[in-house]
mmCIF file of C-alpha atoms in Angstrom:
data_model
loop_
_atom_site.group_PDB
_atom_site.id
_atom_site.type_symbol
_atom_site.label_atom_id
_atom_site.label_comp_id
_atom_site.label_asym_id
_atom_site.label_seq_id
_atom_site.Cartn_x
_atom_site.Cartn_y
_atom_site.Cartn_z
ATOM 1 C CA UNK C 26 47.566 -37.335 -32.672
ATOM 2 C CA UNK C 27 44.930 -34.765 -31.803
ATOM 3 C CA UNK C 28 41.844 -34.632 -29.591
ATOM 4 C CA UNK C 29 39.587 -35.716 -32.448
ATOM 5 C CA UNK C 30 41.624 -38.914 -32.849
ATOM 6 C CA UNK C 31 40.264 -40.002 -29.418
ATOM 7 C CA UNK C 32 36.580 -39.303 -30.171
ATOM 8 C CA UNK C 33 35.695 -43.020 -29.767
ATOM 9 C CA UNK C 34 37.465 -43.096 -26.369
ATOM 10 C CA UNK C 35 35.487 -40.085 -25.144
ATOM 11 C CA UNK C 36 32.175 -41.202 -26.656
ATOM 12 C CA UNK C 37 32.650 -44.670 -25.193
ATOM 13 C CA UNK C 38 33.022 -43.449 -21.592
ATOM 14 C CA UNK C 39 30.045 -44.912 -19.690
ATOM 15 C CA UNK C 40 30.301 -42.414 -16.798
ATOM 16 C CA UNK C 41 30.584 -45.284 -14.334
ATOM 17 C CA UNK C 42 32.963 -43.232 -12.106
ATOM 18 C CA UNK C 43 35.314 -46.205 -11.470
ATOM 19 C CA UNK C 44 38.117 -43.847 -12.550
ATOM 20 C CA UNK C 45 37.749 -42.019 -9.205
ATOM 21 C CA UNK C 46 38.502 -45.000 -7.055
ATOM 22 C CA UNK C 47 40.796 -47.952 -6.711
ATOM 23 C CA UNK C 48 38.834 -51.112 -7.667
ATOM 24 C CA UNK C 49 36.525 -52.523 -5.051
ATOM 25 C CA UNK C 50 38.556 -55.734 -4.634
ATOM 26 C CA UNK C 51 41.588 -53.601 -3.757
ATOM 27 C CA UNK C 52 39.880 -51.385 -1.173
ATOM 28 C CA UNK C 53 41.007 -52.116 2.410
ATOM 29 C CA UNK C 54 39.329 -49.165 4.147
ATOM 30 C CA UNK C 55 36.982 -46.303 3.287
ATOM 31 C CA UNK C 56 39.617 -43.771 4.464
ATOM 32 C CA UNK C 57 42.041 -44.765 1.695
ATOM 33 C CA UNK C 58 39.641 -45.887 -1.034
ATOM 34 C CA UNK C 59 39.973 -42.837 -3.278
ATOM 35 C CA UNK C 60 42.380 -43.051 -6.194
ATOM 36 C CA UNK C 61 42.143 -39.746 -8.079
ATOM 37 C CA UNK C 62 43.648 -36.794 -6.083
ATOM 38 C CA UNK C 63 41.875 -34.216 -8.240
ATOM 39 C CA UNK C 64 38.452 -35.763 -7.591
ATOM 40 C CA UNK C 65 39.365 -36.411 -3.984
ATOM 41 C CA UNK C 66 40.223 -32.723 -3.500
ATOM 42 C CA UNK C 67 37.542 -30.906 -5.521
ATOM 43 C CA UNK C 68 34.515 -33.273 -5.290
ATOM 44 C CA UNK C 69 33.065 -32.417 -8.693
ATOM 45 C CA UNK C 70 32.754 -34.794 -11.640
ATOM 46 C CA UNK C 71 34.546 -32.470 -14.070
ATOM 47 C CA UNK C 72 37.760 -33.088 -12.136
ATOM 48 C CA UNK C 73 37.635 -36.888 -12.666
ATOM 49 C CA UNK C 74 38.911 -38.861 -15.647
ATOM 50 C CA UNK C 75 35.343 -39.277 -16.827
ATOM 51 C CA UNK C 76 34.629 -35.574 -16.363
ATOM 52 C CA UNK C 77 37.625 -34.709 -18.506
ATOM 53 C CA UNK C 78 36.314 -37.034 -21.219
ATOM 54 C CA UNK C 79 32.978 -35.191 -21.164
ATOM 55 C CA UNK C 80 34.843 -31.869 -21.417
ATOM 56 C CA UNK C 81 36.791 -33.103 -24.432
ATOM 57 C CA UNK C 82 33.703 -34.498 -26.185
ATOM 58 C CA UNK C 83 31.712 -31.345 -25.562
ATOM 59 C CA UNK C 84 34.495 -29.151 -27.024
ATOM 60 C CA UNK C 85 34.896 -31.471 -29.989
ATOM 61 C CA UNK C 86 31.111 -31.393 -30.694
ATOM 62 C CA UNK C 87 30.980 -27.585 -30.381
ATOM 63 C CA UNK C 88 28.570 -27.772 -27.448
ATOM 64 C CA UNK C 89 30.999 -25.814 -25.257
ATOM 65 C CA UNK C 90 34.301 -24.037 -25.639
ATOM 66 C CA UNK C 91 37.588 -23.627 -23.865
ATOM 67 C CA UNK C 92 37.651 -20.891 -21.234
ATOM 68 C CA UNK C 93 40.182 -19.967 -18.570
ATOM 69 C CA UNK C 94 38.011 -21.811 -16.017
ATOM 70 C CA UNK C 95 37.830 -24.984 -18.086
ATOM 71 C CA UNK C 96 41.550 -24.880 -18.779
ATOM 72 C CA UNK C 97 42.251 -24.640 -15.043
ATOM 73 C CA UNK C 98 40.139 -27.732 -14.425
ATOM 74 C CA UNK C 99 42.130 -29.558 -17.123
ATOM 75 C CA UNK C 100 45.408 -28.546 -15.455
ATOM 76 C CA UNK C 101 44.418 -29.308 -11.865
ATOM 77 C CA UNK C 102 45.513 -32.910 -12.348
ATOM 78 C CA UNK C 103 48.874 -34.604 -11.644
ATOM 79 C CA UNK C 104 48.471 -36.924 -14.648
ATOM 80 C CA UNK C 105 49.168 -39.769 -12.201
ATOM 81 C CA UNK C 106 47.278 -42.259 -14.376
ATOM 82 C CA UNK C 107 45.172 -43.879 -11.677
ATOM 83 C CA UNK C 108 42.030 -43.131 -13.750
ATOM 84 C CA UNK C 109 43.661 -44.963 -16.670
ATOM 85 C CA UNK C 110 44.393 -48.204 -14.838
ATOM 86 C CA UNK C 111 41.058 -48.221 -12.924
ATOM 87 C CA UNK C 112 39.239 -47.768 -16.242
ATOM 88 C CA UNK C 113 41.346 -50.484 -17.868
ATOM 89 C CA UNK C 114 40.321 -52.936 -15.161
ATOM 90 C CA UNK C 115 36.975 -53.232 -16.929
ATOM 91 C CA UNK C 116 37.341 -51.489 -20.288
ATOM 92 C CA UNK C 117 39.575 -52.343 -23.294
ATOM 93 C CA UNK C 118 38.885 -49.354 -25.539
ATOM 94 C CA UNK C 119 39.591 -46.169 -23.571
ATOM 95 C CA UNK C 120 42.925 -44.393 -23.062
ATOM 96 C CA UNK C 121 42.021 -41.711 -20.565
ATOM 97 C CA UNK C 122 45.482 -40.167 -20.130
ATOM 98 C CA UNK C 123 45.985 -39.844 -23.872
ATOM 99 C CA UNK C 124 42.773 -37.806 -24.042
ATOM 100 C CA UNK C 125 44.022 -35.532 -21.252
ATOM 101 C CA UNK C 126 47.328 -35.059 -23.038
ATOM 102 C CA UNK C 127 45.500 -33.833 -26.125
ATOM 103 C CA UNK C 128 43.248 -31.516 -24.073
ATOM 104 C CA UNK C 129 46.395 -29.867 -22.658
ATOM 105 C CA UNK C 130 47.910 -29.594 -26.114
ATOM 106 C CA UNK C 131 44.678 -27.942 -27.263
ATOM 107 C CA UNK C 132 44.883 -25.469 -24.373
ATOM 108 C CA UNK C 133 48.395 -24.484 -25.468
ATOM 109 C CA UNK C 134 47.489 -24.221 -29.144
ATOM 110 C CA UNK C 135 44.387 -22.086 -28.345
ATOM 111 C CA UNK C 136 46.329 -19.787 -25.976
ATOM 112 C CA UNK C 137 44.824 -20.904 -22.647
ATOM 113 C CA UNK C 138 48.122 -20.931 -20.807
ATOM 114 C CA UNK C 139 49.106 -21.285 -17.151
ATOM 115 C CA UNK C 140 51.651 -18.546 -16.265
ATOM 116 C CA UNK C 141 53.733 -20.841 -14.075
ATOM 117 C CA UNK C 142 53.976 -23.324 -16.930
ATOM 118 C CA UNK C 143 55.079 -20.581 -19.291
ATOM 119 C CA UNK C 144 57.883 -19.768 -16.863
ATOM 120 C CA UNK C 145 58.838 -23.469 -16.770
ATOM 121 C CA UNK C 146 58.965 -23.675 -20.574
ATOM 122 C CA UNK C 147 60.943 -20.469 -20.780
ATOM 123 C CA UNK C 148 63.494 -21.898 -18.370
ATOM 124 C CA UNK C 149 63.733 -25.037 -20.446
ATOM 125 C CA UNK C 150 64.306 -23.024 -23.587
ATOM 126 C CA UNK C 151 66.931 -20.713 -22.070
ATOM 127 C CA UNK C 152 68.718 -22.946 -19.504
ATOM 128 C CA UNK C 153 67.710 -26.536 -20.433
ATOM 129 C CA UNK C 154 66.141 -27.199 -17.049
ATOM 130 C CA UNK C 155 62.729 -26.929 -15.359
ATOM 131 C CA UNK C 156 63.896 -25.076 -12.241
ATOM 132 C CA UNK C 157 65.048 -21.735 -13.579
ATOM 133 C CA UNK C 158 68.683 -22.467 -12.762
ATOM 134 C CA UNK C 159 71.824 -21.681 -14.782
ATOM 135 C CA UNK C 160 72.794 -24.325 -17.333
ATOM 136 C CA UNK C 161 76.435 -23.677 -16.518
ATOM 137 C CA UNK C 162 75.851 -25.023 -12.972
ATOM 138 C CA UNK C 163 74.152 -28.247 -14.079
ATOM 139 C CA UNK C 164 77.141 -30.526 -13.505
ATOM 140 C CA UNK C 165 78.166 -29.028 -10.149
ATOM 141 C CA UNK C 166 76.543 -31.894 -8.262
ATOM 142 C CA UNK C 167 79.383 -34.180 -9.422
ATOM 143 C CA UNK C 168 82.271 -31.852 -8.432
ATOM 144 C CA UNK C 169 85.190 -33.833 -7.079
ATOM 145 C CA UNK C 170 83.936 -37.280 -8.159
ATOM 146 C CA UNK C 171 86.197 -37.566 -11.241
ATOM 147 C CA UNK C 172 83.503 -39.214 -13.357
ATOM 148 C CA UNK C 173 84.165 -39.683 -17.096
ATOM 149 C CA UNK C 174 82.430 -37.039 -19.226
ATOM 150 C CA UNK C 175 80.616 -38.559 -22.215
ATOM 151 C CA UNK C 176 81.372 -35.484 -24.281
ATOM 152 C CA UNK C 177 85.043 -36.539 -24.407
ATOM 153 C CA UNK C 178 85.021 -40.261 -23.469
ATOM 154 C CA UNK C 179 83.172 -43.392 -24.504
ATOM 155 C CA UNK C 180 81.345 -45.221 -21.695
ATOM 156 C CA UNK C 181 79.144 -48.286 -21.243
ATOM 157 C CA UNK C 182 76.579 -46.671 -18.954
ATOM 158 C CA UNK C 183 75.326 -43.074 -19.315
ATOM 159 C CA UNK C 184 73.999 -41.701 -16.025
ATOM 160 C CA UNK C 185 71.310 -39.018 -16.496
ATOM 161 C CA UNK C 186 70.813 -37.153 -13.189
ATOM 162 C CA UNK C 187 67.764 -35.114 -14.228
ATOM 163 C CA UNK C 188 66.856 -31.544 -13.290
ATOM 164 C CA UNK C 189 65.862 -32.097 -9.645
ATOM 165 C CA UNK C 190 68.976 -34.044 -8.674
ATOM 166 C CA UNK C 191 71.223 -31.663 -10.614
ATOM 167 C CA UNK C 192 70.084 -28.502 -8.818
ATOM 168 C CA UNK C 193 68.333 -29.398 -5.524
ATOM 169 C CA UNK C 194 71.143 -29.005 -2.995
ATOM 170 C CA UNK C 195 69.160 -30.953 -0.386
ATOM 171 C CA UNK C 196 68.891 -33.988 -2.660
ATOM 172 C CA UNK C 197 71.953 -33.937 -4.976
ATOM 173 C CA UNK C 198 73.968 -36.062 -2.521
ATOM 174 C CA UNK C 199 71.728 -38.898 -3.657
ATOM 175 C CA UNK C 200 73.058 -38.587 -7.219
ATOM 176 C CA UNK C 201 76.631 -38.540 -5.908
ATOM 177 C CA UNK C 202 75.920 -41.697 -3.902
ATOM 178 C CA UNK C 203 74.478 -43.485 -6.919
ATOM 179 C CA UNK C 204 77.330 -42.897 -9.327
ATOM 180 C CA UNK C 205 79.850 -43.696 -6.591
ATOM 181 C CA UNK C 206 78.174 -47.040 -5.949
ATOM 182 C CA UNK C 207 78.101 -47.816 -9.682
ATOM 183 C CA UNK C 208 81.778 -47.028 -10.127
ATOM 184 C CA UNK C 209 82.735 -48.996 -7.027
ATOM 185 C CA UNK C 210 80.814 -51.901 -8.565
ATOM 186 C CA UNK C 211 83.182 -51.796 -11.547
ATOM 187 C CA UNK C 212 80.785 -50.258 -14.087
ATOM 188 C CA UNK C 213 82.104 -47.926 -16.784
ATOM 189 C CA UNK C 214 79.704 -45.077 -16.113
ATOM 190 C CA UNK C 215 79.855 -41.488 -17.355
ATOM 191 C CA UNK C 216 77.820 -38.288 -17.216
ATOM 192 C CA UNK C 217 77.235 -35.350 -19.529
ATOM 193 C CA UNK C 218 78.027 -32.793 -16.779
ATOM 194 C CA UNK C 219 76.928 -29.273 -17.620
ATOM 195 C CA UNK C 220 75.961 -30.414 -21.105
ATOM 196 C CA UNK C 221 73.133 -32.599 -19.732
ATOM 197 C CA UNK C 222 69.705 -31.244 -20.622
ATOM 198 C CA UNK C 223 66.223 -31.754 -19.344
ATOM 199 C CA UNK C 224 64.489 -34.863 -20.691
ATOM 200 C CA UNK C 225 61.597 -32.650 -21.808
ATOM 201 C CA UNK C 226 58.876 -34.782 -20.185
ATOM 202 C CA UNK C 227 57.396 -31.925 -18.110
ATOM 203 C CA UNK C 228 56.885 -29.930 -21.345
ATOM 204 C CA UNK C 229 54.906 -32.787 -22.897
ATOM 205 C CA UNK C 230 52.750 -33.266 -19.806
ATOM 206 C CA UNK C 231 51.849 -29.592 -19.645
ATOM 207 C CA UNK C 232 50.782 -29.531 -23.283
ATOM 208 C CA UNK C 233 53.915 -28.261 -24.990
ATOM 209 C CA UNK C 234 54.438 -31.480 -26.936
ATOM 210 C CA UNK C 235 56.628 -29.948 -29.613
ATOM 211 C CA UNK C 236 59.089 -28.663 -27.027
ATOM 212 C CA UNK C 237 59.691 -32.163 -25.691
ATOM 213 C CA UNK C 238 60.633 -33.411 -29.165
ATOM 214 C CA UNK C 239 63.505 -30.887 -29.315
ATOM 215 C CA UNK C 240 64.936 -32.242 -26.051
ATOM 216 C CA UNK C 241 64.340 -35.830 -27.150
ATOM 217 C CA UNK C 242 66.314 -35.384 -30.362
ATOM 218 C CA UNK C 243 69.180 -33.724 -28.443
ATOM 219 C CA UNK C 244 69.148 -36.526 -25.864
ATOM 220 C CA UNK C 245 69.106 -39.266 -28.488
ATOM 221 C CA UNK C 246 72.123 -37.720 -30.189
ATOM 222 C CA UNK C 247 74.061 -37.497 -26.939
ATOM 223 C CA UNK C 248 73.289 -41.123 -26.065
ATOM 224 C CA UNK C 249 74.420 -42.376 -29.462
ATOM 225 C CA UNK C 250 77.663 -40.407 -29.427
ATOM 226 C CA UNK C 251 78.495 -41.623 -25.900
ATOM 227 C CA UNK C 252 78.845 -45.231 -27.026
ATOM 228 C CA UNK C 253 76.720 -46.307 -24.046
ATOM 229 C CA UNK C 254 74.610 -49.452 -24.250
ATOM 230 C CA UNK C 255 72.538 -48.487 -21.184
ATOM 231 C CA UNK C 256 70.961 -45.216 -20.093
ATOM 232 C CA UNK C 257 70.289 -45.152 -16.334
ATOM 233 C CA UNK C 258 68.486 -42.475 -14.360
ATOM 234 C CA UNK C 259 67.463 -42.044 -10.721
ATOM 235 C CA UNK C 260 64.452 -39.855 -11.691
ATOM 236 C CA UNK C 261 61.039 -41.471 -12.228
ATOM 237 C CA UNK C 262 59.886 -38.665 -14.483
ATOM 238 C CA UNK C 263 62.944 -38.993 -16.740
ATOM 239 C CA UNK C 264 62.539 -42.774 -16.765
ATOM 240 C CA UNK C 265 58.903 -42.512 -17.983
ATOM 241 C CA UNK C 266 59.902 -39.939 -20.587
ATOM 242 C CA UNK C 267 62.703 -42.134 -21.999
ATOM 243 C CA UNK C 268 60.731 -45.391 -21.739
ATOM 244 C CA UNK C 269 57.302 -44.234 -22.926
ATOM 245 C CA UNK C 270 57.036 -40.693 -24.281
ATOM 246 C CA UNK C 271 60.077 -40.812 -26.588
ATOM 247 C CA UNK C 272 58.975 -44.006 -28.404
ATOM 248 C CA UNK C 273 55.387 -42.708 -28.454
ATOM 249 C CA UNK C 274 56.679 -39.658 -30.346
ATOM 250 C CA UNK C 275 58.831 -41.782 -32.687
ATOM 251 C CA UNK C 276 62.187 -41.053 -30.977
ATOM 252 C CA UNK C 277 64.366 -44.159 -30.624
ATOM 253 C CA UNK C 278 67.611 -44.024 -28.658
ATOM 254 C CA UNK C 279 68.762 -47.593 -29.350
ATOM 255 C CA UNK C 280 69.879 -48.364 -25.780
ATOM 256 C CA UNK C 281 68.516 -50.153 -22.748
ATOM 257 C CA UNK C 282 66.784 -47.728 -20.366
ATOM 258 C CA UNK C 283 66.969 -48.563 -16.646
ATOM 259 C CA UNK C 284 65.858 -46.842 -13.483
ATOM 260 C CA UNK C 285 68.627 -46.881 -10.896
ATOM 261 C CA UNK C 286 66.648 -49.273 -8.681
ATOM 262 C CA UNK C 287 66.628 -51.889 -11.464
ATOM 263 C CA UNK C 288 70.397 -51.711 -11.858
ATOM 264 C CA UNK C 289 71.132 -51.671 -8.107
ATOM 265 C CA UNK C 290 68.749 -54.602 -7.615
ATOM 266 C CA UNK C 291 70.760 -56.543 -10.217
ATOM 267 C CA UNK C 292 74.005 -55.688 -8.450
ATOM 268 C CA UNK C 293 72.677 -56.851 -5.090
ATOM 269 C CA UNK C 294 71.404 -60.106 -6.553
ATOM 270 C CA UNK C 295 74.845 -60.672 -8.093
ATOM 271 C CA UNK C 296 76.416 -60.067 -4.650
ATOM 272 C CA UNK C 297 78.399 -57.114 -6.047
ATOM 273 C CA UNK C 298 76.632 -54.737 -3.665
ATOM 274 C CA UNK C 299 76.215 -56.138 -0.168
ATOM 275 C CA UNK C 300 74.060 -54.306 2.398
ATOM 276 C CA UNK C 301 75.491 -55.393 5.753
ATOM 277 C CA UNK C 302 74.742 -52.902 8.498
ATOM 278 C CA UNK C 303 71.471 -53.447 10.347
ATOM 279 C CA UNK C 304 68.895 -50.693 10.005
ATOM 280 C CA UNK C 305 66.253 -51.394 12.700
ATOM 281 C CA UNK C 306 63.634 -49.093 11.185
ATOM 282 C CA UNK C 307 59.964 -49.640 10.338
ATOM 283 C CA UNK C 308 59.504 -48.341 6.794
ATOM 284 C CA UNK C 309 56.919 -48.202 4.045
ATOM 285 C CA UNK C 310 57.355 -47.601 0.311
ATOM 286 C CA UNK C 311 55.683 -45.011 -1.915
ATOM 287 C CA UNK C 312 55.426 -46.048 -5.586
ATOM 288 C CA UNK C 313 56.217 -43.025 -7.793
ATOM 289 C CA UNK C 314 53.453 -42.851 -10.463
ATOM 290 C CA UNK C 315 55.862 -42.391 -13.339
ATOM 291 C CA UNK C 316 58.033 -45.355 -12.243
ATOM 292 C CA UNK C 317 55.148 -47.668 -11.296
ATOM 293 C CA UNK C 318 51.889 -47.705 -13.232
ATOM 294 C CA UNK C 319 53.112 -45.177 -15.796
ATOM 295 C CA UNK C 320 56.521 -46.756 -16.102
ATOM 296 C CA UNK C 321 55.349 -49.264 -18.658
ATOM 297 C CA UNK C 322 57.266 -49.448 -21.925
ATOM 298 C CA UNK C 323 55.558 -47.997 -24.955
ATOM 299 C CA UNK C 324 54.499 -50.835 -27.226
ATOM 300 C CA UNK C 325 54.425 -50.146 -30.937
ATOM 301 C CA UNK C 326 52.813 -52.346 -33.523
ATOM 302 C CA UNK C 327 49.069 -51.754 -33.335
ATOM 303 C CA UNK C 328 47.388 -49.013 -35.367
ATOM 304 C CA UNK C 329 43.807 -50.166 -35.719
ATOM 305 C CA UNK C 330 40.807 -47.866 -35.388
ATOM 306 C CA UNK C 331 38.604 -49.997 -33.134
ATOM 307 C CA UNK C 332 40.299 -50.449 -29.750
ATOM 308 C CA UNK C 333 37.860 -53.244 -28.891
ATOM 309 C CA UNK C 334 39.895 -55.250 -31.366
ATOM 310 C CA UNK C 335 43.201 -54.210 -29.816
ATOM 311 C CA UNK C 336 45.295 -57.112 -28.402
ATOM 312 C CA UNK C 337 45.378 -56.924 -24.615
ATOM 313 C CA UNK C 338 49.172 -56.587 -24.568
ATOM 314 C CA UNK C 339 48.800 -53.061 -25.971
ATOM 315 C CA UNK C 340 46.482 -51.885 -23.178
ATOM 316 C CA UNK C 341 47.874 -49.456 -20.602
ATOM 317 C CA UNK C 342 47.162 -51.678 -17.602
ATOM 318 C CA UNK C 343 49.741 -50.128 -15.304
ATOM 319 C CA UNK C 344 51.062 -53.535 -14.254
ATOM 320 C CA UNK C 345 54.322 -53.592 -16.242
ATOM 321 C CA UNK C 346 56.062 -50.718 -14.475
ATOM 322 C CA UNK C 347 58.845 -50.875 -11.876
ATOM 323 C CA UNK C 348 57.421 -52.211 -8.605
ATOM 324 C CA UNK C 349 59.642 -55.006 -7.295
ATOM 325 C CA UNK C 350 63.275 -53.673 -7.619
ATOM 326 C CA UNK C 351 62.891 -50.897 -5.018
ATOM 327 C CA UNK C 352 61.092 -53.305 -2.675
ATOM 328 C CA UNK C 353 63.847 -55.916 -3.202
ATOM 329 C CA UNK C 354 66.488 -53.319 -2.231
ATOM 330 C CA UNK C 355 64.611 -52.336 0.928
ATOM 331 C CA UNK C 356 64.116 -55.932 1.984
ATOM 332 C CA UNK C 357 67.793 -56.775 1.370
ATOM 333 C CA UNK C 358 68.736 -54.485 4.224
ATOM 334 C CA UNK C 359 69.304 -56.364 7.490
ATOM 335 C CA UNK C 360 66.845 -55.734 10.344
ATOM 336 C CA UNK C 361 64.581 -53.502 8.254
ATOM 337 C CA UNK C 362 60.853 -53.818 9.085
ATOM 338 C CA UNK C 363 58.990 -53.298 5.822
ATOM 339 C CA UNK C 364 55.247 -52.708 5.840
ATOM 340 C CA UNK C 365 52.987 -51.865 2.901
ATOM 341 C CA UNK C 366 50.430 -49.069 2.722
ATOM 342 C CA UNK C 367 46.854 -49.799 1.602
ATOM 343 C CA UNK C 368 47.208 -48.286 -1.881
ATOM 344 C CA UNK C 369 50.299 -49.774 -3.557
ATOM 345 C CA UNK C 370 51.784 -50.717 -6.932
ATOM 346 C CA UNK C 371 49.432 -49.779 -9.805
ATOM 347 C CA UNK C 372 46.839 -48.593 -7.279
ATOM 348 C CA UNK C 373 49.257 -46.245 -5.472
ATOM 349 C CA UNK C 374 48.172 -42.737 -4.487
ATOM 350 C CA UNK C 375 50.100 -39.827 -6.068
ATOM 351 C CA UNK C 376 52.583 -37.717 -4.051
ATOM 352 C CA UNK C 377 51.137 -34.552 -5.634
ATOM 353 C CA UNK C 378 54.118 -33.283 -7.626
ATOM 354 C CA UNK C 379 53.385 -34.409 -11.191
ATOM 355 C CA UNK C 380 51.754 -32.970 -14.291
ATOM 356 C CA UNK C 381 52.834 -29.369 -13.611
ATOM 357 C CA UNK C 382 50.758 -29.221 -10.393
ATOM 358 C CA UNK C 383 53.731 -28.562 -8.113
ATOM 359 C CA UNK C 384 54.672 -25.529 -10.196
ATOM 360 C CA UNK C 385 51.179 -24.083 -10.818
ATOM 361 C CA UNK C 386 49.092 -25.246 -7.855
ATOM 362 C CA UNK C 387 51.446 -25.858 -4.898
ATOM 363 C CA UNK C 388 48.504 -25.855 -2.415
ATOM 364 C CA UNK C 389 46.974 -28.813 -4.293
ATOM 365 C CA UNK C 390 50.370 -30.579 -4.423
ATOM 366 C CA UNK C 391 50.760 -30.182 -0.622
ATOM 367 C CA UNK C 392 47.198 -31.350 0.036
ATOM 368 C CA UNK C 393 47.847 -34.507 -2.014
ATOM 369 C CA UNK C 394 51.142 -35.156 -0.217
ATOM 370 C CA UNK C 395 49.414 -34.773 3.147
ATOM 371 C CA UNK C 396 47.004 -37.525 2.121
ATOM 372 C CA UNK C 397 49.881 -39.862 1.239
ATOM 373 C CA UNK C 398 51.719 -39.019 4.473
ATOM 374 C CA UNK C 399 48.589 -39.788 6.485
ATOM 375 C CA UNK C 400 48.397 -43.198 4.785
ATOM 376 C CA UNK C 401 52.071 -43.881 5.545
ATOM 377 C CA UNK C 402 51.596 -42.873 9.175
ATOM 378 C CA UNK C 403 48.623 -45.218 9.495
ATOM 379 C CA UNK C 404 50.994 -48.177 8.977
ATOM 380 C CA UNK C 405 53.054 -47.225 12.008
ATOM 381 C CA UNK C 406 56.088 -46.672 9.776
ATOM 382 C CA UNK C 407 58.894 -44.416 11.000
ATOM 383 C CA UNK C 408 59.933 -43.583 7.437
ATOM 384 C CA UNK C 409 58.432 -43.392 3.945
ATOM 385 C CA UNK C 410 60.844 -44.539 1.235
ATOM 386 C CA UNK C 411 60.563 -43.499 -2.402
ATOM 387 C CA UNK C 412 62.580 -43.684 -5.612
ATOM 388 C CA UNK C 413 62.008 -40.295 -7.288
ATOM 389 C CA UNK C 414 63.450 -36.911 -6.355
ATOM 390 C CA UNK C 415 60.147 -35.114 -7.204
ATOM 391 C CA UNK C 416 58.249 -37.310 -4.765
ATOM 392 C CA UNK C 417 60.987 -36.913 -2.171
ATOM 393 C CA UNK C 418 60.924 -33.112 -2.504
ATOM 394 C CA UNK C 419 57.175 -32.619 -2.061
ATOM 395 C CA UNK C 420 56.907 -35.248 0.708
ATOM 396 C CA UNK C 421 59.848 -33.735 2.656
ATOM 397 C CA UNK C 422 58.431 -30.238 2.417
ATOM 398 C CA UNK C 423 54.999 -31.396 3.458
ATOM 399 C CA UNK C 424 56.279 -33.387 6.425
ATOM 400 C CA UNK C 425 58.007 -30.248 7.691
ATOM 401 C CA UNK C 426 54.903 -28.102 7.227
ATOM 402 C CA UNK C 427 52.687 -30.715 8.883
ATOM 403 C CA UNK C 428 55.180 -31.103 11.778
ATOM 404 C CA UNK C 429 55.112 -34.864 11.223
ATOM 405 C CA UNK C 430 57.833 -37.112 12.717
ATOM 406 C CA UNK C 431 57.790 -39.291 9.569
ATOM 407 C CA UNK C 432 61.179 -39.459 7.863
ATOM 408 C CA UNK C 433 61.317 -39.215 4.050
ATOM 409 C CA UNK C 434 64.146 -41.106 2.350
ATOM 410 C CA UNK C 435 65.232 -42.223 -1.116
ATOM 411 C CA UNK C 436 65.821 -45.972 -1.344
ATOM 412 C CA UNK C 437 69.478 -45.370 -2.318
ATOM 413 C CA UNK C 438 70.012 -43.286 0.862
ATOM 414 C CA UNK C 439 68.732 -46.245 2.858
ATOM 415 C CA UNK C 440 71.078 -48.592 1.009
ATOM 416 C CA UNK C 441 74.036 -46.283 1.566
ATOM 417 C CA UNK C 442 73.474 -46.312 5.318
ATOM 418 C CA UNK C 443 73.420 -50.103 5.295
ATOM 419 C CA UNK C 444 76.696 -50.254 3.357
ATOM 420 C CA UNK C 445 78.543 -48.261 5.945
ATOM 421 C CA UNK C 446 78.259 -44.933 4.228
ATOM 422 C CA UNK C 447 77.562 -41.620 5.850
ATOM 423 C CA UNK C 448 74.533 -41.855 8.130
ATOM 424 C CA UNK C 449 71.457 -40.426 6.410
ATOM 425 C CA UNK C 450 68.689 -41.633 8.661
#
């Protein structure tokens, strides 16, 4: 697809500005009524979903052209998808995020590049990860665990750690906990170790769509040769890439894709995992964008030209993502006091890390995380729980900078503490 393939989407935008907010019937206070971090931060229409549609249409019509300033507006967005689901609440014929993907692809093809994104892509090409780390060190997080390697053994479950869990020394214990729990549950799970590569999703989101396809083909080959029937990941970004972007780009892996919270929720319901220790802590849960509203499966089968005639099941409503499994895990823990924030599920506010913003505009990422932390603190929670290492990283760093007393935890860390594991809270 290209930008011109979405001309009807852009032309059809009615400039109603609903893409900037969560819907009125979901608003609980003026303080937390905003939905789009980019609009919330910069207060100018060009930064909204609608503004980006106007930018695209203007370029397509030849009324304006790409410049460095326009490209920066296009990239100051986490691609969190709130604009998409707010628009879809009243419109059937507009795919806002798809337009933004094609604007970024146009920026890359026309040479309007963000230096930090170029470094990221170079790291992916040279070392197969987004963090500029050595590929040879990718499997070090699993040292001493004696986990089957799928390059030499057939397994039933292939565990994909993702770049952040593989290299972030502050977080990689979470990956060790996950695979240990799965093996103790009797599952035949394996990893690719140092041969694991990035999923490629960050390349696609920053406009380097062709680069993602290289990683997707490599990943699909590894999955098929492993013999696994299920691919499981603890990373929301990887989950979205496997579940949505790969099929969107015609890459089929032929396996069930699960986020770790889905699998752990199943194990708890089957009484295989049993949280027992009381955790008397008031907590709230942050929905990662790429696990929640953007975690919907890609649905093939409709290729019409008029989206007003598109069956509703093909709309990107944001309601078919992963919302309940992490909440089920939290509420299975004895003595936990779970309280919701105002903006939750498909109306959740972004953590700030996505879409290449953390790499290129860290001040904007921190500002967005501060907004989410303020919302969590307003509930009286002692800890904010999430299910994505990218969310956990930016929220943890921001809590430290803000000198907040709020704890930031992954849902699996919470579960581990309740099962008698090493204290993490």
